[in-house]
PDB file of C-alpha atoms in Angstrom:
ATOM      1  CA  UNK A 963     -23.386 -39.756 -23.289  1.00 83.00           C
ATOM      2  CA  UNK A 964     -25.177 -36.411 -22.966  1.00 91.00           C
ATOM      3  CA  UNK A 965     -28.310 -35.637 -24.944  1.00 95.00           C
ATOM      4  CA  UNK A 966     -27.249 -33.252 -27.724  1.00 95.00           C
ATOM      5  CA  UNK A 967     -29.734 -30.474 -28.319  1.00 96.00           C
ATOM      6  CA  UNK A 968     -30.356 -27.977 -31.156  1.00 96.00           C
ATOM      7  CA  UNK A 969     -32.329 -24.838 -30.140  1.00 96.00           C
ATOM      8  CA  UNK A 970     -34.388 -23.172 -32.840  1.00 95.00           C
ATOM      9  CA  UNK A 971     -36.149 -19.924 -31.966  1.00 93.00           C
ATOM     10  CA  UNK A 972     -36.132 -16.542 -33.660  1.00 91.00           C
ATOM     11  CA  UNK A 973     -35.773 -14.735 -30.355  1.00 91.00           C
ATOM     12  CA  UNK A 974     -32.172 -14.627 -29.090  1.00 92.00           C
ATOM     13  CA  UNK A 975     -33.316 -14.008 -25.483  1.00 93.00           C
ATOM     14  CA  UNK A 976     -35.381 -17.134 -25.534  1.00 92.00           C
ATOM     15  CA  UNK A 977     -32.585 -19.217 -26.916  1.00 93.00           C
ATOM     16  CA  UNK A 978     -30.199 -17.883 -24.332  1.00 94.00           C
ATOM     17  CA  UNK A 979     -32.615 -18.736 -21.532  1.00 94.00           C
ATOM     18  CA  UNK A 980     -33.177 -22.235 -22.811  1.00 94.00           C
ATOM     19  CA  UNK A 981     -29.428 -22.778 -23.239  1.00 95.00           C
ATOM     20  CA  UNK A 982     -28.720 -21.726 -19.681  1.00 95.00           C
ATOM     21  CA  UNK A 983     -31.533 -23.915 -18.402  1.00 95.00           C
ATOM     22  CA  UNK A 984     -30.518 -27.043 -20.296  1.00 95.00           C
ATOM     23  CA  UNK A 985     -26.781 -26.645 -19.914  1.00 93.00           C
ATOM     24  CA  UNK A 986     -27.153 -26.802 -16.148  1.00 93.00           C
ATOM     25  CA  UNK A 987     -28.108 -30.442 -16.515  1.00 95.00           C
ATOM     26  CA  UNK A 988     -25.252 -32.967 -16.498  1.00 94.00           C
ATOM     27  CA  UNK A 989     -26.937 -35.196 -19.087  1.00 95.00           C
ATOM     28  CA  UNK A 990     -27.869 -32.480 -21.633  1.00 96.00           C
ATOM     29  CA  UNK A 991     -25.636 -30.444 -23.923  1.00 95.00           C
ATOM     30  CA  UNK A 992     -26.766 -27.640 -26.231  1.00 95.00           C
ATOM     31  CA  UNK A 993     -24.556 -28.181 -29.295  1.00 95.00           C
ATOM     32  CA  UNK A 994     -26.056 -25.537 -31.623  1.00 94.00           C
ATOM     33  CA  UNK A 995     -28.577 -22.721 -31.985  1.00 94.00           C
ATOM     34  CA  UNK A 996     -30.526 -21.309 -34.942  1.00 93.00           C
ATOM     35  CA  UNK A 997     -32.772 -18.364 -35.411  1.00 91.00           C
ATOM     36  CA  UNK A 998     -34.504 -19.614 -38.559  1.00 90.00           C
ATOM     37  CA  UNK A 999     -35.515 -22.797 -40.322  1.00 89.00           C
ATOM     38  CA  UNK A1000     -32.850 -22.435 -43.027  1.00 90.00           C
ATOM     39  CA  UNK A1001     -30.166 -21.902 -40.479  1.00 91.00           C
ATOM     40  CA  UNK A1002     -31.366 -24.873 -38.447  1.00 92.00           C
ATOM     41  CA  UNK A1003     -31.308 -27.186 -41.484  1.00 91.00           C
ATOM     42  CA  UNK A1004     -27.757 -26.121 -42.312  1.00 90.00           C
ATOM     43  CA  UNK A1005     -26.590 -26.573 -38.727  1.00 91.00           C
ATOM     44  CA  UNK A1006     -28.279 -29.952 -38.322  1.00 88.00           C
ATOM     45  CA  UNK A1007     -26.226 -31.411 -41.135  1.00 85.00           C
ATOM     46  CA  UNK A1008     -23.017 -30.803 -39.177  1.00 88.00           C
ATOM     47  CA  UNK A1009     -23.900 -31.424 -35.507  1.00 89.00           C
ATOM     48  CA  UNK A1010     -26.560 -34.207 -35.865  1.00 88.00           C
ATOM     49  CA  UNK A1011     -28.348 -33.459 -32.562  1.00 93.00           C
ATOM     50  CA  UNK A1012     -30.423 -35.970 -30.668  1.00 95.00           C
ATOM     51  CA  UNK A1013     -33.280 -33.485 -30.026  1.00 95.00           C
ATOM     52  CA  UNK A1014     -34.307 -30.295 -31.797  1.00 95.00           C
ATOM     53  CA  UNK A1015     -36.309 -27.871 -29.620  1.00 95.00           C
ATOM     54  CA  UNK A1016     -38.278 -25.841 -32.101  1.00 94.00           C
ATOM     55  CA  UNK A1017     -40.673 -22.897 -31.862  1.00 92.00           C
ATOM     56  CA  UNK A1018     -43.760 -22.955 -34.129  1.00 87.00           C
ATOM     57  CA  UNK A1019     -43.319 -19.415 -35.468  1.00 84.00           C
ATOM     58  CA  UNK A1020     -39.948 -18.446 -36.771  1.00 83.00           C
ATOM     59  CA  UNK A1021     -40.153 -14.787 -37.550  1.00 72.00           C
ATOM     60  CA  UNK A1022     -41.140 -13.687 -41.035  1.00 66.00           C
ATOM     61  CA  UNK A1023     -39.784 -16.743 -42.839  1.00 63.00           C
ATOM     62  CA  UNK A1024     -42.087 -18.904 -44.938  1.00 63.00           C
ATOM     63  CA  UNK A1025     -40.956 -22.063 -43.238  1.00 72.00           C
ATOM     64  CA  UNK A1026     -42.451 -22.456 -39.738  1.00 85.00           C
ATOM     65  CA  UNK A1027     -41.423 -24.822 -36.983  1.00 87.00           C
ATOM     66  CA  UNK A1028     -43.845 -27.526 -38.070  1.00 89.00           C
ATOM     67  CA  UNK A1029     -42.393 -27.581 -41.616  1.00 90.00           C
ATOM     68  CA  UNK A1030     -38.937 -27.534 -40.109  1.00 92.00           C
ATOM     69  CA  UNK A1031     -39.769 -30.634 -38.030  1.00 92.00           C
ATOM     70  CA  UNK A1032     -41.036 -32.397 -41.152  1.00 92.00           C
ATOM     71  CA  UNK A1033     -37.856 -31.600 -43.004  1.00 92.00           C
ATOM     72  CA  UNK A1034     -35.589 -32.638 -40.144  1.00 92.00           C
ATOM     73  CA  UNK A1035     -37.481 -35.882 -39.629  1.00 92.00           C
ATOM     74  CA  UNK A1036     -37.084 -36.786 -43.298  1.00 90.00           C
ATOM     75  CA  UNK A1037     -33.289 -36.774 -43.079  1.00 87.00           C
ATOM     76  CA  UNK A1038     -30.968 -39.662 -42.219  1.00 86.00           C
ATOM     77  CA  UNK A1039     -30.054 -39.630 -38.530  1.00 84.00           C
ATOM     78  CA  UNK A1040     -33.000 -37.343 -37.865  1.00 89.00           C
ATOM     79  CA  UNK A1041     -33.253 -35.682 -34.463  1.00 93.00           C
ATOM     80  CA  UNK A1042     -36.416 -36.072 -32.462  1.00 93.00           C
ATOM     81  CA  UNK A1043     -38.395 -32.794 -32.389  1.00 94.00           C
ATOM     82  CA  UNK A1044     -39.834 -31.076 -29.365  1.00 93.00           C
ATOM     83  CA  UNK A1045     -42.078 -28.165 -30.263  1.00 91.00           C
ATOM     84  CA  UNK A1046     -41.932 -25.456 -27.645  1.00 89.00           C
ATOM     85  CA  UNK A1047     -44.339 -22.660 -28.345  1.00 85.00           C
ATOM     86  CA  UNK A1048     -46.275 -19.809 -26.754  1.00 83.00           C
ATOM     87  CA  UNK A1049     -49.392 -20.570 -28.853  1.00 76.00           C
ATOM     88  CA  UNK A1050     -52.035 -22.765 -27.288  1.00 75.00           C
ATOM     89  CA  UNK A1051     -53.338 -24.072 -30.616  1.00 76.00           C
ATOM     90  CA  UNK A1052     -54.874 -27.477 -31.203  1.00 76.00           C
ATOM     91  CA  UNK A1053     -54.394 -27.311 -34.969  1.00 80.00           C
ATOM     92  CA  UNK A1054     -50.727 -26.494 -34.502  1.00 82.00           C
ATOM     93  CA  UNK A1055     -50.329 -29.420 -32.159  1.00 83.00           C
ATOM     94  CA  UNK A1056     -51.960 -31.833 -34.616  1.00 85.00           C
ATOM     95  CA  UNK A1057     -49.818 -30.392 -37.434  1.00 86.00           C
ATOM     96  CA  UNK A1058     -46.681 -30.900 -35.318  1.00 86.00           C
ATOM     97  CA  UNK A1059     -47.616 -34.545 -34.632  1.00 87.00           C
ATOM     98  CA  UNK A1060     -48.284 -35.180 -38.285  1.00 87.00           C
ATOM     99  CA  UNK A1061     -44.923 -33.616 -39.124  1.00 89.00           C
ATOM    100  CA  UNK A1062     -43.205 -36.151 -36.905  1.00 90.00           C
ATOM    101  CA  UNK A1063     -42.716 -34.173 -33.681  1.00 89.00           C
ATOM    102  CA  UNK A1064     -42.428 -36.254 -30.549  1.00 90.00           C
ATOM    103  CA  UNK A1065     -43.423 -33.519 -28.201  1.00 88.00           C
ATOM    104  CA  UNK A1066     -45.566 -30.367 -27.995  1.00 89.00           C
ATOM    105  CA  UNK A1067     -45.159 -28.113 -24.993  1.00 88.00           C
ATOM    106  CA  UNK A1068     -46.194 -24.550 -24.114  1.00 87.00           C
ATOM    107  CA  UNK A1069     -43.608 -22.028 -23.045  1.00 86.00           C
ATOM    108  CA  UNK A1070     -45.688 -21.205 -19.976  1.00 85.00           C
ATOM    109  CA  UNK A1071     -44.545 -24.445 -18.323  1.00 86.00           C
ATOM    110  CA  UNK A1072     -41.834 -24.558 -15.577  1.00 90.00           C
ATOM    111  CA  UNK A1073     -38.222 -24.861 -16.561  1.00 91.00           C
ATOM    112  CA  UNK A1074     -37.973 -28.353 -15.126  1.00 93.00           C
ATOM    113  CA  UNK A1075     -40.827 -29.438 -17.327  1.00 91.00           C
ATOM    114  CA  UNK A1076     -38.799 -28.436 -20.390  1.00 93.00           C
ATOM    115  CA  UNK A1077     -35.796 -30.358 -19.084  1.00 95.00           C
ATOM    116  CA  UNK A1078     -37.956 -33.464 -18.459  1.00 94.00           C
ATOM    117  CA  UNK A1079     -39.539 -33.114 -21.880  1.00 93.00           C
ATOM    118  CA  UNK A1080     -36.148 -33.115 -23.594  1.00 95.00           C
ATOM    119  CA  UNK A1081     -35.237 -36.304 -21.716  1.00 95.00           C
ATOM    120  CA  UNK A1082     -38.593 -37.955 -22.563  1.00 92.00           C
ATOM    121  CA  UNK A1083     -38.315 -37.123 -26.244  1.00 93.00           C
ATOM    122  CA  UNK A1084     -34.727 -38.234 -26.428  1.00 94.00           C
ATOM    123  CA  UNK A1085     -35.684 -41.568 -24.924  1.00 93.00           C
ATOM    124  CA  UNK A1086     -38.176 -42.134 -27.727  1.00 91.00           C
ATOM    125  CA  UNK A1087     -41.311 -41.290 -25.779  1.00 90.00           C
ATOM    126  CA  UNK A1088     -44.060 -38.806 -26.760  1.00 84.00           C
ATOM    127  CA  UNK A1089     -45.050 -35.846 -24.664  1.00 83.00           C
ATOM    128  CA  UNK A1090     -47.958 -33.455 -25.394  1.00 83.00           C
ATOM    129  CA  UNK A1091     -49.213 -30.423 -23.532  1.00 77.00           C
ATOM    130  CA  UNK A1092     -51.995 -31.819 -21.298  1.00 73.00           C
ATOM    131  CA  UNK A1093     -54.380 -28.873 -21.478  1.00 72.00           C
ATOM    132  CA  UNK A1094     -54.187 -28.551 -25.242  1.00 76.00           C
ATOM    133  CA  UNK A1095     -54.548 -32.289 -25.580  1.00 72.00           C
ATOM    134  CA  UNK A1096     -57.581 -32.409 -23.277  1.00 73.00           C
ATOM    135  CA  UNK A1097     -59.313 -29.654 -25.230  1.00 70.00           C
ATOM    136  CA  UNK A1098     -58.575 -31.299 -28.554  1.00 68.00           C
ATOM    137  CA  UNK A1099     -59.935 -34.638 -27.312  1.00 68.00           C
ATOM    138  CA  UNK A1100     -63.050 -32.926 -26.046  1.00 70.00           C
ATOM    139  CA  UNK A1101     -63.658 -31.376 -29.465  1.00 67.00           C
ATOM    140  CA  UNK A1102     -63.150 -34.775 -31.135  1.00 64.00           C
ATOM    141  CA  UNK A1103     -65.573 -36.442 -28.741  1.00 65.00           C
ATOM    142  CA  UNK A1104     -68.149 -33.616 -28.851  1.00 67.00           C
ATOM    143  CA  UNK A1105     -67.919 -32.121 -32.327  1.00 65.00           C
ATOM    144  CA  UNK A1106     -69.874 -28.914 -32.806  1.00 62.00           C
ATOM    145  CA  UNK A1107     -73.106 -29.520 -34.627  1.00 64.00           C
ATOM    146  CA  UNK A1108     -73.391 -27.597 -37.916  1.00 65.00           C
ATOM    147  CA  UNK A1109     -75.884 -24.750 -37.866  1.00 70.00           C
ATOM    148  CA  UNK A1110     -78.700 -25.724 -40.288  1.00 72.00           C
ATOM    149  CA  UNK A1111     -79.612 -22.052 -40.658  1.00 78.00           C
ATOM    150  CA  UNK A1112     -76.131 -21.304 -42.103  1.00 79.00           C
ATOM    151  CA  UNK A1113     -77.433 -22.522 -45.442  1.00 83.00           C
ATOM    152  CA  UNK A1114     -80.203 -19.931 -45.538  1.00 85.00           C
ATOM    153  CA  UNK A1115     -80.008 -16.394 -46.859  1.00 88.00           C
ATOM    154  CA  UNK A1116     -81.143 -13.551 -44.614  1.00 88.00           C
ATOM    155  CA  UNK A1117     -84.416 -13.278 -46.533  1.00 91.00           C
ATOM    156  CA  UNK A1118     -85.017 -17.007 -46.189  1.00 90.00           C
ATOM    157  CA  UNK A1119     -84.415 -16.748 -42.444  1.00 89.00           C
ATOM    158  CA  UNK A1120     -86.981 -13.967 -42.241  1.00 92.00           C
ATOM    159  CA  UNK A1121     -89.533 -16.086 -44.138  1.00 93.00           C
ATOM    160  CA  UNK A1122     -88.813 -19.074 -41.927  1.00 92.00           C
ATOM    161  CA  UNK A1123     -89.338 -16.995 -38.777  1.00 91.00           C
ATOM    162  CA  UNK A1124     -92.737 -15.840 -40.080  1.00 93.00           C
ATOM    163  CA  UNK A1125     -93.697 -19.393 -41.001  1.00 92.00           C
ATOM    164  CA  UNK A1126     -93.009 -20.243 -37.380  1.00 89.00           C
ATOM    165  CA  UNK A1127     -95.453 -17.510 -36.396  1.00 90.00           C
ATOM    166  CA  UNK A1128     -98.125 -19.275 -38.430  1.00 89.00           C
ATOM    167  CA  UNK A1129     -98.373 -16.696 -41.253  1.00 93.00           C
ATOM    168  CA  UNK A1130     -99.507 -17.717 -44.699  1.00 92.00           C
ATOM    169  CA  UNK A1131     -97.580 -16.904 -47.846  1.00 92.00           C
ATOM    170  CA  UNK A1132     -99.856 -13.952 -48.518  1.00 93.00           C
ATOM    171  CA  UNK A1133     -99.402 -12.586 -45.003  1.00 93.00           C
ATOM    172  CA  UNK A1134     -95.638 -13.069 -45.213  1.00 93.00           C
ATOM    173  CA  UNK A1135     -95.632 -11.211 -48.552  1.00 93.00           C
ATOM    174  CA  UNK A1136     -97.466  -8.305 -47.004  1.00 93.00           C
ATOM    175  CA  UNK A1137     -95.191  -8.232 -43.994  1.00 91.00           C
ATOM    176  CA  UNK A1138     -91.979  -8.268 -46.090  1.00 92.00           C
ATOM    177  CA  UNK A1139     -93.367  -6.151 -48.961  1.00 92.00           C
ATOM    178  CA  UNK A1140     -92.825  -8.969 -51.465  1.00 91.00           C
ATOM    179  CA  UNK A1141     -94.889 -10.612 -54.175  1.00 92.00           C
ATOM    180  CA  UNK A1142     -96.716 -13.761 -52.961  1.00 91.00           C
ATOM    181  CA  UNK A1143     -94.994 -15.755 -55.719  1.00 92.00           C
ATOM    182  CA  UNK A1144     -91.633 -14.574 -54.505  1.00 93.00           C
ATOM    183  CA  UNK A1145     -92.466 -15.741 -50.992  1.00 92.00           C
ATOM    184  CA  UNK A1146     -93.515 -19.106 -52.363  1.00 92.00           C
ATOM    185  CA  UNK A1147     -90.134 -19.434 -54.090  1.00 92.00           C
ATOM    186  CA  UNK A1148     -88.346 -18.583 -50.811  1.00 92.00           C
ATOM    187  CA  UNK A1149     -90.407 -21.211 -48.945  1.00 92.00           C
ATOM    188  CA  UNK A1150     -89.588 -23.862 -51.572  1.00 92.00           C
ATOM    189  CA  UNK A1151     -85.900 -22.989 -51.357  1.00 91.00           C
ATOM    190  CA  UNK A1152     -85.580 -22.934 -47.587  1.00 90.00           C
ATOM    191  CA  UNK A1153     -87.492 -26.237 -47.198  1.00 90.00           C
ATOM    192  CA  UNK A1154     -85.065 -27.867 -49.666  1.00 90.00           C
ATOM    193  CA  UNK A1155     -82.063 -26.487 -47.834  1.00 88.00           C
ATOM    194  CA  UNK A1156     -83.375 -27.700 -44.495  1.00 86.00           C
ATOM    195  CA  UNK A1157     -84.256 -31.140 -45.912  1.00 86.00           C
ATOM    196  CA  UNK A1158     -87.949 -30.660 -45.320  1.00 87.00           C
ATOM    197  CA  UNK A1159     -90.940 -31.212 -47.550  1.00 84.00           C
ATOM    198  CA  UNK A1160     -93.777 -29.329 -45.883  1.00 87.00           C
ATOM    199  CA  UNK A1161     -94.043 -25.872 -44.291  1.00 86.00           C
ATOM    200  CA  UNK A1162     -95.622 -27.521 -41.215  1.00 88.00           C
ATOM    201  CA  UNK A1163     -92.258 -29.201 -40.647  1.00 88.00           C
ATOM    202  CA  UNK A1164     -90.546 -25.796 -40.762  1.00 88.00           C
ATOM    203  CA  UNK A1165     -93.117 -24.311 -38.378  1.00 87.00           C
ATOM    204  CA  UNK A1166     -92.535 -27.137 -35.946  1.00 86.00           C
ATOM    205  CA  UNK A1167     -88.729 -26.713 -36.241  1.00 82.00           C
ATOM    206  CA  UNK A1168     -89.000 -23.011 -35.446  1.00 86.00           C
ATOM    207  CA  UNK A1169     -91.250 -23.744 -32.482  1.00 82.00           C
ATOM    208  CA  UNK A1170     -88.666 -26.192 -31.110  1.00 76.00           C
ATOM    209  CA  UNK A1171     -85.389 -24.386 -31.837  1.00 70.00           C
ATOM    210  CA  UNK A1172     -86.358 -20.714 -32.059  1.00 64.00           C
ATOM    211  CA  UNK A1173     -86.739 -18.118 -34.733  1.00 56.00           C
ATOM    212  CA  UNK A1174     -84.893 -17.968 -38.008  1.00 49.00           C
ATOM    213  CA  UNK A1175     -82.792 -14.914 -37.002  1.00 48.00           C
ATOM    214  CA  UNK A1176     -79.856 -15.998 -34.916  1.00 43.00           C
TER     215      UNK A1176
END
């Protein structure tokens, strides 16, 4: 039996192109089309497709393709979902997987890749865009380190930079036109935010990683 496919995309031209592409295959039949999530949910109740090929963004509607996949997958006789999108977005791919999608593919791929993806998903296998997946895995393996200076105010960064230059509180106060007591308060605050106890630690940190103004 042919793989029955539901196409969901808010662009008619895209749907038409996909329909022509998939209908040329003897083992695939496009049984329905939809331009919105609501239309797709209504259609899916009657045709019960094997695979729903869904775009992430569906015009101005509140329900996007990821939410549509979640809704479709929650129904009896749920179709497998293949997300086909123009957006190379790791968060969208993770969202699609969490919503139950079996595949995530970019529209920049060749037509035959889409055909093969429909067959893979229909057979119960998973298929993810390799470049998006590789970048996501790299981020997971090498997470960006948080910037410790992000906790500091602009004034605290200025004070930190001057500490790194070896200036005393009085000298910093003169440089920044502040009261010495105010500078002392800034020093106490920035040390606490950086998890340090002595200004010598702050001075060493600046010497190693650079000034306080990034």
